[in-house]
Short mmCIF file of C-alpha atoms in Angstrom, two decimals:
data_model
loop_
_atom_site.label_atom_id
_atom_site.label_comp_id
_atom_site.label_asym_id
_atom_site.label_seq_id
_atom_site.Cartn_x
_atom_site.Cartn_y
_atom_site.Cartn_z
CA MET F 1 -4.82 -28.63 -11.67
CA SER F 2 -6.39 -31.21 -14.16
CA TRP F 3 -4.91 -30.93 -17.65
CA GLN F 4 -8.88 -30.59 -18.73
CA ARG F 5 -9.20 -27.78 -16.53
CA ALA F 6 -5.79 -25.60 -17.46
CA HIS F 7 -7.04 -25.99 -21.40
CA GLU F 8 -10.60 -24.46 -20.27
CA ILE F 9 -8.52 -21.63 -18.77
CA VAL F 10 -6.71 -21.34 -21.80
CA HIS F 11 -9.34 -21.54 -24.06
CA ARG F 12 -11.40 -18.96 -22.47
CA THR F 13 -8.36 -16.50 -22.64
CA SER F 14 -7.57 -16.76 -26.11
CA ARG F 15 -11.10 -16.22 -26.60
CA ALA F 16 -11.93 -12.91 -24.80
CA SER F 17 -14.19 -10.89 -26.39
CA SER F 18 -13.02 -8.11 -28.59
CA ALA F 19 -14.71 -5.62 -26.76
CA PHE F 20 -12.55 -6.75 -23.69
CA GLN F 21 -9.29 -6.61 -25.58
CA GLU F 22 -9.81 -3.34 -26.84
CA ALA F 23 -10.66 -1.96 -22.65
CA SER F 24 -7.44 -3.46 -22.05
CA LEU F 25 -5.23 -1.59 -24.87
CA GLU F 26 -6.70 1.75 -23.93
CA ALA F 27 -7.33 1.63 -20.14
CA VAL F 28 -3.65 1.65 -19.11
CA SER F 29 -0.35 2.72 -20.60
CA PRO F 30 2.07 0.05 -21.31
CA HIS F 31 4.60 2.06 -18.66
CA ASN F 32 2.06 1.55 -16.09
CA LYS F 33 2.09 -2.20 -15.89
CA PRO F 34 4.51 -3.50 -13.66
CA GLY F 35 6.55 -7.00 -13.03
CA HIS F 36 6.31 -9.40 -15.72
CA SER F 37 4.03 -11.83 -17.20
CA LEU F 38 2.46 -14.80 -15.23
CA ASP F 39 1.87 -18.02 -16.69
CA VAL F 40 -1.14 -19.24 -14.32
CA THR F 41 -1.74 -22.57 -16.65
CA GLY F 42 1.74 -23.78 -16.08
CA ALA F 43 3.71 -22.25 -13.38
CA ALA F 44 4.27 -24.03 -9.96
CA SER F 45 4.90 -20.84 -8.20
CA VAL F 46 2.90 -19.91 -4.97
CA PRO F 47 1.79 -16.71 -6.84
CA ALA F 48 0.51 -18.32 -9.93
CA ARG F 49 -1.45 -21.46 -8.40
CA ALA F 50 -2.81 -18.93 -6.22
CA ALA F 51 -3.78 -16.80 -9.16
CA ARG F 52 -5.30 -20.11 -10.97
CA ALA F 53 -6.98 -21.31 -8.49
CA LEU F 54 -8.79 -17.09 -8.04
CA GLN F 55 -9.58 -17.44 -11.51
CA GLU F 56 -11.50 -20.67 -11.34
CA VAL F 57 -14.06 -19.46 -8.51
CA LEU F 58 -14.57 -16.08 -10.69
CA MET F 59 -15.10 -18.23 -14.00
CA SER F 60 -17.55 -20.23 -11.77
CA GLY F 61 -19.16 -17.49 -10.18
CA ALA F 62 -19.33 -19.35 -6.71
CA GLN F 63 -18.20 -17.96 -3.73
CA SER F 64 -16.12 -21.27 -2.80
CA SER F 65 -14.24 -23.70 -5.11
CA THR F 66 -12.20 -27.13 -4.60
CA SER F 67 -9.93 -28.30 -6.96
CA SER F 68 -7.38 -31.00 -7.53
CA GLU F 69 -4.68 -28.53 -6.22
CA ALA F 70 -6.43 -25.98 -4.23
CA SER F 71 -9.49 -24.95 -2.40
CA ILE F 72 -10.50 -20.96 -2.55
CA VAL F 73 -13.19 -19.20 -0.46
CA SER F 74 -14.45 -15.63 -0.99
CA HIS F 75 -15.18 -13.80 2.39
CA LYS F 76 -17.74 -10.91 2.55
CA GLU F 77 -18.74 -11.23 -1.13
CA GLU F 78 -22.06 -9.28 -0.39
CA VAL F 79 -20.16 -6.66 1.08
CA PHE F 80 -17.63 -6.67 -1.53
CA GLU F 81 -20.12 -6.58 -4.40
CA ALA F 82 -22.06 -3.40 -2.87
CA VAL F 83 -18.39 -1.66 -3.20
CA ARG F 84 -17.79 -2.40 -6.38
CA ALA F 85 -21.04 -1.50 -7.67
CA HIS F 86 -20.58 1.91 -5.88
CA PHE F 87 -17.22 2.35 -7.72
CA GLY F 88 -18.71 1.13 -11.23
CA ARG F 89 -17.49 -2.20 -11.26
CA SER F 90 -20.00 -5.08 -12.06
CA TRP F 91 -19.49 -8.94 -11.82
CA GLN F 92 -18.82 -9.27 -15.63
CA GLN F 93 -16.07 -6.32 -15.72
CA TYR F 94 -14.61 -7.53 -12.75
CA SER F 95 -14.29 -11.48 -13.20
CA ASN F 96 -13.16 -10.87 -16.91
CA SER F 97 -10.35 -8.79 -15.94
CA LEU F 98 -8.96 -11.24 -13.41
CA SER F 99 -10.17 -14.45 -15.52
CA GLU F 100 -9.91 -13.34 -19.09
CA GLY F 101 -7.02 -11.31 -19.64
CA ALA F 102 -3.24 -11.90 -18.62
CA LEU F 103 -1.82 -11.46 -15.22
CA ARG F 104 1.47 -9.73 -14.48
CA LEU F 105 3.45 -10.50 -11.64
CA VAL F 106 5.60 -8.28 -9.26
CA SER F 107 7.37 -10.63 -6.69
CA GLU F 108 8.35 -9.78 -3.15
CA GLU F 109 11.72 -9.23 -4.63
CA GLU F 110 10.71 -6.61 -7.08
CA ALA F 111 8.33 -4.78 -4.80
CA ALA F 112 9.49 -1.19 -3.14
CA GLY F 113 7.94 -2.35 0.46
CA LYS F 114 8.87 -4.06 3.30
CA SER F 115 6.97 -7.13 3.49
CA SER F 116 6.83 -10.11 1.80
CA ALA F 117 3.78 -9.46 -0.38
CA PHE F 118 3.60 -10.44 -3.73
CA PHE F 119 1.54 -8.21 -6.27
CA VAL F 120 -0.55 -9.22 -9.87
CA PHE F 121 -1.82 -6.94 -11.53
CA SER F 122 -4.58 -7.03 -14.52
CA GLU F 123 -3.92 -6.49 -18.01
CA ASP F 124 -6.28 -3.80 -18.23
CA GLY F 125 -4.49 -2.10 -15.08
CA ARG F 126 -7.42 -1.96 -13.00
CA TYR F 127 -7.06 -3.95 -10.55
CA CYS F 128 -4.04 -5.19 -7.92
CA LEU F 129 -3.95 -8.82 -6.43
CA LYS F 130 -2.41 -8.82 -3.63
CA SER F 131 -1.02 -11.34 -0.96
CA VAL F 132 -1.55 -9.94 2.50
CA ALA F 133 -0.87 -11.41 6.17
CA PRO F 134 -3.54 -13.41 7.85
CA SER F 135 -3.41 -10.17 10.46
CA GLU F 136 -4.07 -8.14 7.67
CA ALA F 137 -6.65 -10.05 6.41
CA GLN F 138 -8.52 -10.22 9.61
CA SER F 139 -8.38 -6.37 9.67
CA LEU F 140 -10.21 -6.08 6.33
CA LEU F 141 -12.90 -8.54 7.62
CA GLN F 142 -13.43 -6.85 11.02
CA ILE F 143 -13.93 -3.34 9.48
CA VAL F 144 -15.28 -3.96 6.02
CA GLU F 145 -18.43 -3.52 7.11
CA ASP F 146 -17.69 -0.41 8.25
CA TYR F 147 -15.32 0.95 5.28
CA LYS F 148 -18.49 -0.13 2.82
CA ASP F 149 -20.71 2.11 4.96
CA TYR F 150 -17.86 4.74 5.31
CA VAL F 151 -16.76 4.80 1.20
CA LEU F 152 -20.59 4.88 0.29
CA SER F 153 -21.02 8.04 1.81
CA HIS F 154 -17.91 9.95 1.64
CA GLN F 155 -14.97 11.46 -0.86
CA THR F 156 -12.54 9.40 -0.25
CA LEU F 157 -8.91 8.36 -1.00
CA LEU F 158 -8.84 5.08 0.97
CA PRO F 159 -8.17 1.70 -1.23
CA ARG F 160 -10.70 0.45 -3.08
CA PHE F 161 -11.20 -3.26 -1.92
CA TYR F 162 -13.06 -5.07 -4.49
CA GLY F 163 -12.60 -8.52 -2.67
CA LEU F 164 -10.83 -11.09 -0.07
CA TYR F 165 -10.11 -14.62 -1.07
CA GLU F 166 -8.27 -17.55 1.14
CA VAL F 167 -6.55 -19.93 -1.07
CA ARG F 168 -5.32 -23.13 0.60
CA LEU F 169 -2.58 -25.06 -1.99
CA ARG F 170 -3.39 -28.67 -1.88
CA ASP F 171 0.25 -29.68 -0.96
CA SER F 172 0.52 -27.52 1.95
CA TRP F 173 -2.44 -28.02 3.94
CA ARG F 174 -1.00 -27.81 7.14
CA SER F 175 0.49 -24.37 6.35
CA PRO F 176 -1.02 -21.23 6.60
CA PRO F 177 -3.77 -20.08 3.65
CA VAL F 178 -2.70 -17.56 1.13
CA TRP F 179 -4.65 -14.66 1.35
CA LEU F 180 -5.62 -12.75 -1.39
CA MET F 181 -6.68 -9.02 -1.64
CA VAL F 182 -8.36 -7.67 -4.79
CA GLN F 183 -7.95 -3.61 -5.10
CA GLY F 184 -8.03 -0.90 -7.48
CA ASN F 185 -4.56 -0.28 -8.86
CA VAL F 186 -3.52 3.62 -7.59
CA LEU F 187 -1.52 3.94 -10.84
CA GLY F 188 -3.67 2.50 -13.48
CA GLY F 189 -3.95 5.45 -15.35
CA ARG F 190 -3.57 5.93 -19.41
CA ALA F 191 -0.51 8.58 -18.56
CA ALA F 192 2.72 6.77 -18.09
CA VAL F 193 4.27 7.06 -14.48
CA VAL F 194 7.65 8.89 -15.06
CA GLN F 195 8.12 9.20 -10.88
CA ARG F 196 6.23 7.21 -7.67
CA PHE F 197 6.26 8.58 -4.08
CA ASP F 198 5.60 6.60 -0.97
CA LEU F 199 4.88 9.17 1.56
CA LYS F 200 3.94 8.13 5.07
CA GLY F 201 4.89 11.55 6.85
CA SER F 202 7.85 10.22 9.01
CA THR F 203 11.30 11.04 8.70
CA HIS F 204 13.46 7.94 10.29
CA GLY F 205 14.56 5.76 7.07
CA ARG F 206 12.18 7.55 5.00
CA ARG F 207 14.67 7.92 2.12
CA ALA F 208 15.04 5.50 -0.92
CA SER F 209 17.82 3.15 -0.58
CA LYS F 210 20.56 2.76 -3.30
CA LYS F 211 18.96 -0.79 -4.85
CA GLU F 212 15.56 1.52 -5.06
CA LEU F 213 17.20 4.59 -6.82
CA ALA F 214 18.76 1.84 -9.09
CA LYS F 215 15.76 0.84 -10.56
CA GLY F 216 15.78 4.37 -12.40
CA ARG F 217 11.87 5.16 -13.88
CA GLY F 218 10.16 2.30 -11.61
CA SER F 219 11.93 3.29 -8.43
CA VAL F 220 9.56 4.56 -5.18
CA LEU F 221 11.09 7.56 -3.22
CA LYS F 222 9.93 8.62 -0.12
CA ASP F 223 9.44 11.41 2.23
CA LEU F 224 13.13 12.85 2.80
CA ASP F 225 13.51 12.41 -1.20
CA PHE F 226 10.19 14.49 -1.83
CA VAL F 227 11.09 17.07 0.72
CA SER F 228 15.20 17.12 -0.64
CA HIS F 229 14.04 17.37 -3.98
CA GLN F 230 12.08 20.53 -3.43
CA CYS F 231 8.89 18.56 -4.70
CA ALA F 232 5.41 19.95 -4.63
CA LEU F 233 1.88 19.43 -5.55
CA LYS F 234 1.30 22.92 -7.54
CA CYS F 235 -2.19 23.16 -9.36
CA ALA F 236 -2.05 23.76 -12.83
CA LYS F 237 -5.47 25.40 -13.24
CA PRO F 238 -7.32 27.57 -10.99
CA GLU F 239 -10.09 25.30 -10.91
CA GLY F 240 -7.77 22.91 -9.15
CA LEU F 241 -7.31 24.43 -6.27
CA GLU F 242 -10.79 23.25 -5.46
CA GLU F 243 -10.29 19.42 -5.89
CA TRP F 244 -7.07 19.93 -4.00
CA GLN F 245 -8.81 20.97 -1.20
CA THR F 246 -11.20 18.07 -1.72
CA TRP F 247 -8.06 15.73 -1.39
CA MET F 248 -6.93 17.64 1.78
CA ALA F 249 -10.30 17.26 3.31
CA SER F 250 -10.55 13.70 2.51
CA LEU F 251 -7.28 12.58 3.65
CA GLU F 252 -7.46 14.31 6.97
CA SER F 253 -11.27 12.13 7.03
CA ASP F 254 -9.55 9.18 6.05
CA ALA F 255 -7.03 9.06 8.04
CA ASN F 256 -9.12 9.79 11.72
CA TRP F 257 -11.09 6.67 10.15
CA LEU F 258 -8.29 4.66 9.95
CA ALA F 259 -6.97 5.86 13.44
CA SER F 260 -10.48 4.42 15.20
CA HIS F 261 -10.09 1.43 13.61
CA ASN F 262 -6.74 1.15 14.89
CA LEU F 263 -4.72 0.79 11.49
CA ILE F 264 -1.44 2.52 11.26
CA ASP F 265 1.58 1.83 8.69
CA TYR F 266 -0.86 3.16 5.74
CA SER F 267 1.10 5.97 3.12
CA LEU F 268 0.03 8.28 0.40
CA LEU F 269 0.94 6.63 -2.85
CA LEU F 270 1.83 9.65 -5.54
CA GLY F 271 2.40 8.63 -9.02
CA PHE F 272 3.33 12.01 -11.31
CA SER F 273 2.86 11.25 -15.11
CA ALA F 274 3.31 12.56 -18.14
CA CYS F 275 0.08 13.14 -20.08
CA SER F 276 -0.64 14.15 -24.02
CA VAL F 277 -3.94 16.20 -24.46
CA ASP F 278 -5.91 13.16 -25.70
CA GLU F 279 -5.28 11.05 -22.85
CA LEU F 280 -6.19 14.11 -20.80
CA ARG F 281 -9.32 14.15 -22.28
CA LYS F 282 -10.19 10.36 -21.28
CA PRO F 283 -10.22 9.67 -17.34
CA LEU F 284 -10.68 6.38 -15.96
CA SER F 285 -13.17 6.32 -13.74
CA HIS F 286 -10.89 3.64 -11.35
CA VAL F 287 -8.19 6.04 -11.09
CA VAL F 288 -7.90 9.61 -8.89
CA ARG F 289 -5.92 12.29 -10.61
CA LEU F 290 -5.05 16.00 -10.42
CA GLN F 291 -3.21 17.99 -13.25
CA VAL F 292 -0.01 19.97 -11.62
CA GLN F 293 2.51 22.38 -13.00
CA ARG F 294 5.61 21.05 -13.93
CA SER F 295 7.79 22.51 -11.42
CA SER F 296 5.79 20.36 -9.32
CA LEU F 297 9.00 17.60 -9.83
CA GLY F 298 11.04 20.09 -8.28
CA ASN F 299 15.05 19.29 -9.11
CA LEU F 300 14.37 15.79 -10.29
CA GLN F 301 16.30 15.46 -13.98
CA ILE F 302 12.96 14.23 -15.50
CA GLU F 303 12.01 15.17 -19.17
CA ILE F 304 8.60 16.14 -19.75
CA PRO F 305 7.86 15.57 -23.63
CA GLU F 306 6.55 19.16 -25.33
CA GLY F 307 3.25 19.64 -25.48
CA TYR F 308 2.83 17.00 -22.44
CA GLN F 309 0.75 17.90 -19.02
CA LEU F 310 1.71 16.73 -15.61
CA LEU F 311 -0.85 14.63 -13.81
CA VAL F 312 -0.43 13.17 -10.27
CA TYR F 313 -2.34 10.05 -9.46
CA ALA F 314 -3.11 9.68 -5.56
CA GLY F 315 -4.35 7.54 -3.26
CA ILE F 316 -3.92 5.44 0.44
CA VAL F 317 -2.22 2.03 0.35
CA ASP F 318 -1.18 -0.41 2.96
CA CYS F 319 -3.82 0.54 5.24
CA LEU F 320 -4.55 -2.49 7.36
CA MET F 321 -2.05 -2.95 9.86
CA PRO F 322 -3.09 -3.52 13.13
CA TYR F 323 -1.58 -1.55 16.09
CA ASN F 324 -1.55 -4.91 18.13
CA ALA F 325 0.84 -6.16 20.98
CA LEU F 326 4.15 -6.42 18.68
CA LYS F 327 3.75 -2.82 17.24
CA ARG F 328 3.63 -1.69 21.06
CA VAL F 329 6.87 -3.10 21.31
CA GLU F 330 7.94 -2.22 18.57
CA ASN F 331 7.24 1.50 19.44
CA ILE F 332 8.15 1.31 22.80
CA ILE F 333 12.00 -0.34 22.22
CA CYS F 334 12.54 1.81 18.72
CA ASP F 335 11.59 5.32 20.10
CA ALA F 336 13.68 4.84 22.91
CA LEU F 337 17.02 3.20 20.92
CA ILE F 338 16.22 4.39 17.12
CA SER F 339 14.02 7.84 16.57
CA GLY F 340 11.61 9.86 18.05
CA ASP F 341 10.04 9.66 14.41
CA ILE F 342 9.66 6.31 13.51
CA SER F 343 7.20 5.20 11.37
CA CYS F 344 5.24 3.06 13.82
CA GLN F 345 3.10 4.92 16.09
CA PRO F 346 -0.31 4.80 17.90
CA PRO F 347 -3.14 5.33 15.62
CA GLN F 348 -4.09 8.74 16.86
CA LYS F 349 -0.65 10.21 16.57
CA TYR F 350 0.15 8.32 13.35
CA ALA F 351 -2.93 10.13 11.94
CA ARG F 352 -1.95 13.83 13.03
CA ARG F 353 1.27 12.98 11.80
CA PHE F 354 0.10 11.78 8.25
CA ALA F 355 -2.13 14.60 7.96
CA ASP F 356 0.20 17.22 9.13
CA PHE F 357 2.69 16.18 6.37
CA VAL F 358 0.24 15.32 3.31
CA THR F 359 -1.84 18.39 3.73
CA ARG F 360 1.84 20.30 3.37
CA LEU F 361 2.73 19.15 -0.14
CA SER F 362 1.82 22.02 -2.09
CA CYS F 363 4.12 24.36 0.31
CA PRO F 364 7.58 23.23 0.01
CA GLU F 365 8.70 25.61 2.41
CA GLU F 366 6.78 24.95 5.32
CA LEU F 367 7.25 20.98 4.79
CA ARG F 368 10.88 21.58 4.88
CA GLU F 369 10.51 23.62 8.27
CA LEU F 370 8.17 20.54 9.38
CA VAL F 371 10.44 17.78 8.69
CA LEU F 372 13.66 19.59 10.50
CA GLU F 373 11.37 20.06 13.34
CA ARG F 374 10.94 16.70 13.68
CA GLN F 375 14.26 15.35 12.96
CA ARG F 376 15.89 17.85 15.73
CA GLY F 377 13.85 16.26 18.52
CA ALA F 378 14.04 12.43 16.84
CA TRP F 379 17.70 11.84 17.62
CA ARG F 380 18.37 8.96 19.61
CA PRO F 381 21.70 6.45 20.68
CA LEU F 382 20.90 3.93 17.35
CA SER F 383 19.40 6.48 15.06
CA PHE F 384 22.16 5.30 12.19
CA MET F 385 19.52 2.23 11.65
CA GLY F 386 17.39 2.45 8.52
CA GLU F 387 13.87 2.07 8.69
CA MET F 388 12.41 -1.25 10.10
CA GLY F 389 10.37 -4.04 8.14
CA ARG F 390 9.11 -7.01 8.55
CA LYS F 391 11.75 -8.79 7.10
CA ASP F 392 14.07 -6.48 8.68
CA ALA F 393 12.93 -7.19 12.34
CA LEU F 394 12.55 -11.11 11.67
CA MET F 395 16.30 -10.63 10.65
CA LEU F 396 17.24 -8.37 13.73
CA CYS F 397 15.67 -10.89 15.89
CA LYS F 398 17.81 -13.86 15.23
CA ARG F 399 21.01 -11.54 15.81
CA THR F 400 22.95 -12.96 19.41
CA GLU F 401 23.84 -8.94 19.22
CA PHE F 402 20.07 -7.87 19.80
CA TRP F 403 19.11 -10.34 22.42
CA ILE F 404 22.44 -8.98 24.27
CA LEU F 405 21.46 -5.61 23.55
CA LEU F 406 17.94 -5.90 24.79
CA GLY F 407 18.86 -8.19 27.90
CA GLY F 408 21.77 -5.21 29.18
CA LEU F 409 18.76 -2.90 28.25
CA GLY F 410 16.13 -4.35 30.34
CA GLY F 411 18.69 -5.04 33.06
CA LEU F 412 19.21 -1.57 33.51
CA LEU F 413 15.62 -0.86 33.54
CA LEU F 414 15.56 -3.17 36.30
CA THR F 415 17.79 -2.06 38.31
CA TYR F 416 16.71 1.52 38.07
CA HIS F 417 13.25 0.21 38.98
CA ARG F 418 14.49 -1.56 42.08
CA SER F 419 16.72 1.51 43.19
CA PHE F 420 13.72 3.76 42.46
CA ARG F 421 11.09 1.59 44.84
CA SER F 422 13.56 1.21 47.46
CA LEU F 423 14.23 5.23 47.72
CA ASN F 424 10.54 5.74 48.04
CA CYS F 425 10.30 2.71 50.60
CA ARG F 426 12.46 4.11 52.85
CA SER F 427 11.00 5.57 56.08
CA PRO F 428 11.63 9.02 56.48
CA GLN F 429 13.66 9.01 60.35
CA SER F 430 12.62 11.32 62.90
#
């Protein structure tokens, strides 16, 4: 980036309109601003340079841009424009949030997931910019037309996808591009999030690690934590029951839609939040929320201030993983050796399991019975191993012991197959 271009970004940031600054301050609780401030003008990191390239194309209003350090292309802009309009996001508001306000970075080391993604959040809390793998980017490009038709005609908790950008950094033309996906921030509400949950509906390895628990208020708990802490989504008011039923119908419909597009590995992100009376009266359009009873937090030691209400923000996240050949192999091997209830499952089975779990979130006794039933039938020889992610799989593939074990298993299966064939081919004696 030239010095003049960097100076222009700094100048534009410094003269952001008072209306935008006011909206940034009011839109999201300071406690809901994750990560740390990202310097897009001088930093040389990949997230900073990619975000800088995105700001350039947004400020220009073009669908592509080339600078001294990067080229960027906006894909399917006309489709995403229709989605943004449906959710009340004008181009001016969208571009201002991402190009005029400050940005915050959550690196892959800070993130709770097992992917290698980094996240960049707008200061006003409305948008999350996520780096995605090429396979996920292609998944979005393949389904985005159907996605637009679906969200425009259904009440949904699917992610609100607002844009997809392909960034090629100048000093790494031969490297794969950085794919940046812009989506709504599920937890970007006025009320401070006091506890987060990531729920997939599976049981194997679905408990927060000690490293994650050490984050305290910023930790993300999982399915078995939700059950063991006796949490439940109990509506605070009678009229909330109708909204809860709408949620459940939407989650089932969304899961079936994802299965029809061969997608897995998604989860329901919940954010329990302590909300003042004033915040309760000023809902934001970019988040989905439900008022619940204080007892919904079960036996978690979380103090809610006197006079405050408990809300839960919710939305489906990470729904672009295709069930491809590698996932089929993962399912076969892990199901045989590690657990019968691993996260990776064929799309239809994944959707049924997800819906069975999330529709019982208001009934802790039923949820506990469901989990115990699954665990009883899920034991395998290597059940002591935790949940597998992409980074875990890559590390495992580098271990010699893994290939020895896999080779030994393959030899046993081959021997069994040959013995079985020889028995079947043996002619009966007269």
